[in-house]
Amino acid sequence: MATHPGIALVTGASSGIGEIYADRLARRGYDLVLVGRNADKLQELAASLTTTHGSKVERIVADLGEPGGLARVERRLETDPAITLLINSAGLIGGGPLSAGQLDDLTSMLNINVVALTRLAAVAARVFAARGNGAIVNLASAMAFIDTPAAAAYAASKAYVLNLTLSLDLDVKPRGVQVQAVLPGYTRTPMISDGAGLPAEIVMDADAMVDAALAGFDAGELVTIPSLEQVAAYDDWAERRVALRPHISLSQPASRYRAA
Ligand SMILES: NC(=O)c1ccc[n+]([C@@H]2O[C@H](COP(=O)([O-])OP(=O)(O)OC[C@H]3O[C@@H](n4cnc5c(N)ncnc54)[C@H](OP(=O)(O)O)[C@@H]3O)[C@@H](O)[C@H]2O)c1
């Protein structure tokens, strides 16, 4: 008889990518803790997952940008040994160009994309590593590789998630915890008005994106870029990045910077 995979805690479960993850994980036999602010959407999804897949579903209605809300989710992760998987999908795009100076919007975005994601990953890393199993999936974005004045802080937040996940893997993989960064390109969800106005050939359906990400997860990939056909292109980038390491912290400046 198949063993029960445990409980998956999914942030951003009320919409888009997180909602599809919840469905796919329920199909795989996980019970769920769904996190989001939209209580009605969470309730609707929970009812549908229970009816369709027979899953046990708990909801946490919480604003992850607010310390009390985030603390409630952290506590749940910390205290429930049945939670074996964290899907960090909550995220938002906003703030516009830095030169537009929308400081409050930028801060709200960073509080979700960076602070909440990091704190939840850190709690999961600690409790999963102590148990010697579990998995953490962080939603980054292909924007991690893109310079864009229109969404500078969003793109930077996703580069942060990629970098964080690479280091987290070094931290916890030896203790039995699987880690994955998922880097979708444009994905048809409310975040990008379901792709309205974008050429269809650069927008993926959320179902296809999540199925690909889960295939990457099953294959044990640390970084999954769902639309990237030539995986060697990413491997090259990763290798070149690592190859810089012996050269970027030395006692002397490079010769071109030395006074004549
Ligand atoms: N769609 C894309 O093109 C795309 C591409 C690459 C990466 N991504 C990443 O994929 C992840 C999911 O995006 P999506 O496309 O599924 O977006 P979405 O449909 O807009 O969903 C965003 C989710 O984040 C939650 N969220 C936002 N602010 C929150 C807050 N303050 N507290 C708690 N939850 C909050 C929302 O829940 P409530 O509104 O209920 O709070 C919602 O469930 C994000 O990290 C995004 O950056 C998306």
Short mmCIF file of C-alpha atoms and ligand atoms in Angstrom, two decimals:
data_model
loop_
_atom_site.label_atom_id
_atom_site.label_comp_id
_atom_site.label_asym_id
_atom_site.label_seq_id
_atom_site.Cartn_x
_atom_site.Cartn_y
_atom_site.Cartn_z
CA MET A 1 0.00 0.00 0.00
CA ALA A 2 1.31 3.48 -0.92
CA THR A 3 2.45 5.56 2.04
CA HIS A 4 0.65 8.84 2.72
CA PRO A 5 2.81 11.71 1.42
CA GLY A 6 1.79 13.98 4.31
CA ILE A 7 0.55 17.55 4.25
CA ALA A 8 1.59 20.21 1.74
CA LEU A 9 1.40 23.83 2.88
CA VAL A 10 0.74 26.01 -0.17
CA THR A 11 0.94 29.79 -0.02
CA GLY A 12 -0.82 31.77 -2.72
CA ALA A 13 -3.32 28.91 -2.96
CA SER A 14 -6.26 31.22 -3.64
CA SER A 15 -5.21 31.97 -7.21
CA GLY A 16 -3.15 31.04 -10.24
CA ILE A 17 -0.11 28.83 -9.82
CA GLY A 18 -0.68 28.08 -6.12
CA GLU A 19 -4.24 26.98 -6.84
CA ILE A 20 -3.04 24.54 -9.51
CA TYR A 21 -0.35 23.20 -7.17
CA ALA A 22 -3.04 22.54 -4.56
CA ASP A 23 -5.05 20.55 -7.10
CA ARG A 24 -2.08 18.53 -8.35
CA LEU A 25 -0.85 17.76 -4.84
CA ALA A 26 -4.33 16.68 -3.77
CA ARG A 27 -4.35 14.32 -6.77
CA ARG A 28 -1.04 12.94 -5.52
CA GLY A 29 -2.65 12.13 -2.18
CA TYR A 30 -1.38 15.04 -0.09
CA ASP A 31 -3.58 16.66 2.49
CA LEU A 32 -3.32 20.42 2.35
CA VAL A 33 -2.94 23.62 4.28
CA LEU A 34 -3.99 26.43 1.95
CA VAL A 35 -2.82 29.98 2.68
CA GLY A 36 -4.10 33.26 1.25
CA ARG A 37 -6.08 36.38 2.10
CA ASN A 38 -9.14 35.59 0.00
CA ALA A 39 -11.24 33.50 2.41
CA ASP A 40 -14.00 32.79 -0.12
CA LYS A 41 -11.59 31.49 -2.76
CA LEU A 42 -9.83 29.28 -0.22
CA GLN A 43 -13.16 27.92 1.01
CA GLU A 44 -14.32 27.18 -2.54
CA LEU A 45 -11.03 25.45 -3.42
CA ALA A 46 -10.98 23.45 -0.18
CA ALA A 47 -14.52 22.19 -0.80
CA SER A 48 -13.72 21.23 -4.37
CA LEU A 49 -10.49 19.39 -3.43
CA THR A 50 -12.25 17.49 -0.69
CA THR A 51 -15.10 16.49 -3.00
CA THR A 52 -12.91 15.60 -5.97
CA HIS A 53 -9.89 14.01 -4.30
CA GLY A 54 -11.06 13.25 -0.77
CA SER A 55 -8.27 15.41 0.66
CA LYS A 56 -8.26 16.83 4.17
CA VAL A 57 -7.90 20.56 3.65
CA GLU A 58 -7.25 23.26 6.21
CA ARG A 59 -7.29 26.96 5.38
CA ILE A 60 -5.24 29.75 6.91
CA VAL A 61 -6.61 33.13 5.95
CA ALA A 62 -3.59 35.36 6.48
CA ASP A 63 -1.89 38.40 5.07
CA LEU A 64 1.74 37.34 4.73
CA GLY A 65 2.75 40.98 4.57
CA GLU A 66 1.57 41.50 8.10
CA PRO A 67 3.73 40.13 10.97
CA GLY A 68 0.80 38.49 12.80
CA GLY A 69 -0.42 36.72 9.67
CA LEU A 70 3.01 35.50 8.73
CA ALA A 71 3.68 34.32 12.30
CA ARG A 72 0.53 32.17 12.24
CA VAL A 73 1.72 30.37 9.12
CA GLU A 74 5.25 29.98 10.51
CA ARG A 75 3.81 28.45 13.68
CA ARG A 76 1.75 25.96 11.68
CA LEU A 77 4.84 24.89 9.71
CA GLU A 78 6.89 24.61 12.85
CA THR A 79 4.48 22.64 14.97
CA ASP A 80 2.89 20.13 12.59
CA PRO A 81 5.20 17.19 11.94
CA ALA A 82 2.80 15.94 9.25
CA ILE A 83 3.77 18.85 6.96
CA THR A 84 6.30 17.46 4.49
CA LEU A 85 6.17 19.99 1.65
CA LEU A 86 6.17 23.79 1.46
CA ILE A 87 5.13 25.46 -1.77
CA ASN A 88 6.12 29.13 -1.55
CA SER A 89 3.90 30.50 -4.34
CA ALA A 90 2.46 33.71 -2.86
CA GLY A 91 3.89 36.65 -4.71
CA LEU A 92 3.00 39.89 -6.37
CA ILE A 93 4.30 42.18 -9.04
CA GLY A 94 4.26 45.90 -8.43
CA GLY A 95 6.03 49.10 -7.72
CA GLY A 96 6.88 49.94 -11.32
CA PRO A 97 10.20 51.55 -12.25
CA LEU A 98 12.32 52.55 -9.26
CA SER A 99 12.40 56.08 -10.63
CA ALA A 100 8.61 56.25 -10.18
CA GLY A 101 9.32 56.19 -6.46
CA GLN A 102 6.36 54.08 -5.32
CA LEU A 103 8.02 53.16 -2.08
CA ASP A 104 5.02 51.67 -0.29
CA ASP A 105 4.17 49.41 -3.24
CA LEU A 106 7.78 48.30 -3.52
CA THR A 107 7.89 47.51 0.19
CA SER A 108 4.62 45.53 0.09
CA MET A 109 5.95 43.46 -2.78
CA LEU A 110 9.30 42.79 -1.14
CA ASN A 111 7.55 41.82 2.10
CA ILE A 112 5.82 38.97 0.23
CA ASN A 113 8.30 38.00 -2.50
CA VAL A 114 11.36 38.21 -0.26
CA VAL A 115 10.62 38.47 3.47
CA ALA A 116 7.69 36.07 3.81
CA LEU A 117 9.16 33.56 1.36
CA THR A 118 12.50 33.61 3.18
CA ARG A 119 11.02 33.26 6.66
CA LEU A 120 8.77 30.37 5.63
CA ALA A 121 11.63 28.64 3.80
CA ALA A 122 13.83 29.11 6.87
CA VAL A 123 11.26 27.61 9.24
CA ALA A 124 10.65 24.69 6.89
CA ALA A 125 14.39 24.17 6.40
CA ARG A 126 14.94 23.97 10.15
CA VAL A 127 12.12 21.57 10.95
CA PHE A 128 12.50 19.41 7.84
CA ALA A 129 16.29 19.12 8.28
CA ALA A 130 15.83 18.10 11.91
CA ARG A 131 13.52 15.32 10.70
CA GLY A 132 15.74 14.37 7.79
CA ASN A 133 13.07 14.71 5.12
CA GLY A 134 10.69 17.12 3.43
CA ALA A 135 10.78 19.46 0.44
CA ILE A 136 10.68 23.20 -0.24
CA VAL A 137 9.58 24.65 -3.58
CA ASN A 138 10.18 28.36 -4.16
CA LEU A 139 8.47 30.19 -7.02
CA ALA A 140 11.08 32.43 -8.58
CA SER A 141 10.65 33.55 -12.19
CA ALA A 142 12.46 33.71 -15.51
CA MET A 143 12.65 37.41 -14.63
CA ALA A 144 15.56 36.38 -12.37
CA PHE A 145 17.64 36.57 -15.57
CA ILE A 146 16.10 39.74 -17.00
CA ASP A 147 17.00 43.42 -16.57
CA THR A 148 13.84 45.44 -16.84
CA PRO A 149 13.31 49.04 -15.74
CA ALA A 150 9.54 48.52 -15.67
CA ALA A 151 9.73 45.87 -12.94
CA ALA A 152 13.22 46.24 -11.50
CA ALA A 153 12.44 45.26 -7.93
CA TYR A 154 10.18 42.38 -8.97
CA ALA A 155 12.91 40.95 -11.21
CA ALA A 156 15.49 41.47 -8.45
CA SER A 157 13.22 39.76 -5.92
CA LYS A 158 13.10 36.72 -8.20
CA ALA A 159 16.90 36.73 -8.67
CA TYR A 160 17.02 36.75 -4.87
CA VAL A 161 14.73 33.70 -4.71
CA LEU A 162 16.93 31.84 -7.17
CA ASN A 163 20.12 32.67 -5.29
CA LEU A 164 18.49 31.89 -1.93
CA THR A 165 17.32 28.51 -3.17
CA LEU A 166 20.75 27.57 -4.53
CA SER A 167 22.32 28.29 -1.14
CA LEU A 168 19.46 26.63 0.75
CA ASP A 169 20.06 23.47 -1.24
CA LEU A 170 23.70 23.40 -0.09
CA ASP A 171 22.47 23.86 3.47
CA VAL A 172 19.78 21.19 3.71
CA LYS A 173 20.20 18.67 0.90
CA PRO A 174 22.88 16.81 2.92
CA ARG A 175 20.25 16.49 5.66
CA GLY A 176 17.66 14.90 3.40
CA VAL A 177 15.60 17.93 2.37
CA GLN A 178 14.75 18.45 -1.32
CA VAL A 179 14.78 22.02 -2.60
CA GLN A 180 13.57 23.39 -5.94
CA ALA A 181 13.42 26.83 -7.52
CA VAL A 182 10.80 27.12 -10.26
CA LEU A 183 11.39 29.81 -12.88
CA PRO A 184 8.28 30.19 -15.00
CA GLY A 185 8.09 32.59 -17.89
CA TYR A 186 4.78 34.38 -18.44
CA THR A 187 2.08 32.11 -17.08
CA ARG A 188 -1.64 32.60 -17.69
CA THR A 189 -2.86 33.73 -14.25
CA PRO A 190 -4.52 36.85 -12.82
CA MET A 191 -1.05 38.23 -12.00
CA ILE A 192 -0.53 39.09 -15.66
CA SER A 193 -4.23 39.56 -16.52
CA ASP A 194 -4.22 36.01 -17.87
CA GLY A 195 -1.74 36.99 -20.56
CA ALA A 196 -3.96 39.65 -22.10
CA GLY A 197 -1.95 41.71 -24.60
CA LEU A 198 1.02 39.33 -24.66
CA PRO A 199 1.86 37.23 -27.74
CA ALA A 200 0.31 33.79 -27.15
CA GLU A 201 3.60 32.03 -27.96
CA ILE A 202 5.31 33.44 -24.86
CA VAL A 203 2.55 32.66 -22.34
CA MET A 204 2.12 29.19 -20.84
CA ASP A 205 -1.08 27.84 -19.31
CA ALA A 206 -0.77 27.54 -15.54
CA ASP A 207 -1.73 23.84 -15.66
CA ALA A 208 1.08 23.05 -18.09
CA MET A 209 3.53 25.15 -16.08
CA VAL A 210 2.77 23.43 -12.77
CA ASP A 211 2.77 19.96 -14.35
CA ALA A 212 6.20 20.70 -15.82
CA ALA A 213 7.45 22.04 -12.49
CA LEU A 214 6.25 18.88 -10.76
CA ALA A 215 7.95 16.73 -13.40
CA GLY A 216 11.15 18.66 -12.60
CA PHE A 217 10.51 18.10 -8.90
CA ASP A 218 10.05 14.36 -9.45
CA ALA A 219 13.31 14.31 -11.40
CA GLY A 220 15.05 15.96 -8.44
CA GLU A 221 15.89 19.18 -10.34
CA LEU A 222 17.20 22.02 -8.21
CA VAL A 223 16.20 24.60 -10.82
CA THR A 224 13.29 24.10 -13.17
CA ILE A 225 12.68 26.43 -16.10
CA PRO A 226 9.53 24.96 -17.61
CA SER A 227 9.89 26.32 -21.13
CA LEU A 228 13.65 25.84 -21.53
CA GLU A 229 14.22 23.10 -24.11
CA GLN A 230 18.04 23.18 -23.98
CA VAL A 231 18.75 22.54 -20.31
CA ALA A 232 22.47 22.81 -21.18
CA ALA A 233 21.94 26.57 -21.59
CA TYR A 234 21.09 26.85 -17.89
CA ASP A 235 23.82 24.39 -16.89
CA ASP A 236 26.37 26.52 -18.78
CA TRP A 237 25.24 29.64 -16.92
CA ALA A 238 25.41 27.83 -13.58
CA GLU A 239 28.88 26.45 -14.31
CA ARG A 240 30.24 29.83 -15.46
CA ARG A 241 28.86 31.44 -12.33
CA VAL A 242 30.58 28.87 -10.11
CA ALA A 243 33.80 29.21 -12.14
CA LEU A 244 34.00 32.89 -11.13
CA ARG A 245 34.31 31.90 -7.49
CA PRO A 246 38.11 31.55 -7.18
CA HIS A 247 38.60 34.96 -8.83
CA ILE A 248 36.16 37.31 -7.10
CA SER A 249 37.56 37.60 -3.59
CA LEU A 250 41.32 38.13 -3.58
CA SER A 251 43.72 40.24 -1.56
CA GLN A 252 44.69 42.48 -4.50
CA PRO A 253 42.62 44.48 -6.98
CA ALA A 254 42.75 43.30 -10.59
CA SER A 255 45.65 44.74 -12.56
CA ARG A 256 43.41 47.13 -14.52
CA TYR A 257 42.48 48.87 -11.24
CA ARG A 258 46.01 49.29 -9.91
CA ALA A 259 47.49 52.76 -10.04
CA ALA A 260 50.13 53.10 -12.75
N1 LIG B 1 2.01 34.50 -13.62
C1 LIG B 1 3.25 34.67 -14.09
O1 LIG B 1 3.47 35.07 -15.26
C2 LIG B 1 4.41 34.30 -13.23
C3 LIG B 1 5.66 34.11 -13.85
C4 LIG B 1 6.76 33.79 -13.07
C5 LIG B 1 6.63 33.64 -11.71
N2 LIG B 1 5.41 33.83 -11.13
C6 LIG B 1 5.36 33.69 -9.67
O2 LIG B 1 4.47 32.66 -9.32
C7 LIG B 1 3.88 32.92 -8.04
C8 LIG B 1 2.38 32.82 -8.16
O3 LIG B 1 1.92 33.83 -9.05
P1 LIG B 1 0.53 33.73 -9.81
O4 LIG B 1 0.79 34.00 -11.23
O5 LIG B 1 -0.16 32.48 -9.40
O6 LIG B 1 -0.18 35.03 -9.21
P2 LIG B 1 -1.66 35.29 -8.72
O7 LIG B 1 -2.63 34.48 -9.52
O8 LIG B 1 -1.80 36.76 -8.68
O9 LIG B 1 -1.64 34.71 -7.24
C9 LIG B 1 -0.88 35.31 -6.25
C10 LIG B 1 -1.16 34.64 -4.94
O10 LIG B 1 -0.36 35.29 -3.94
C11 LIG B 1 -1.20 35.54 -2.83
N3 LIG B 1 -0.78 36.76 -2.12
C12 LIG B 1 -0.48 37.97 -2.66
N4 LIG B 1 -0.28 38.87 -1.68
C13 LIG B 1 -0.46 38.22 -0.52
C14 LIG B 1 -0.42 38.60 0.86
N5 LIG B 1 -0.15 39.87 1.22
N6 LIG B 1 -0.66 37.67 1.80
C15 LIG B 1 -0.96 36.39 1.45
N7 LIG B 1 -1.03 35.97 0.17
C16 LIG B 1 -0.78 36.87 -0.78
C17 LIG B 1 -2.58 35.75 -3.40
O11 LIG B 1 -3.55 35.40 -2.41
P3 LIG B 1 -4.65 36.42 -1.82
O12 LIG B 1 -4.94 37.45 -2.86
O13 LIG B 1 -5.76 35.53 -1.44
O14 LIG B 1 -3.95 36.98 -0.63
C18 LIG B 1 -2.62 34.75 -4.53
O15 LIG B 1 -3.07 33.50 -4.08
C19 LIG B 1 4.37 34.32 -7.64
O16 LIG B 1 5.45 34.18 -6.74
C20 LIG B 1 4.83 34.92 -8.96
O17 LIG B 1 5.82 35.91 -8.77
C21 LIG B 1 4.31 34.14 -11.84
#
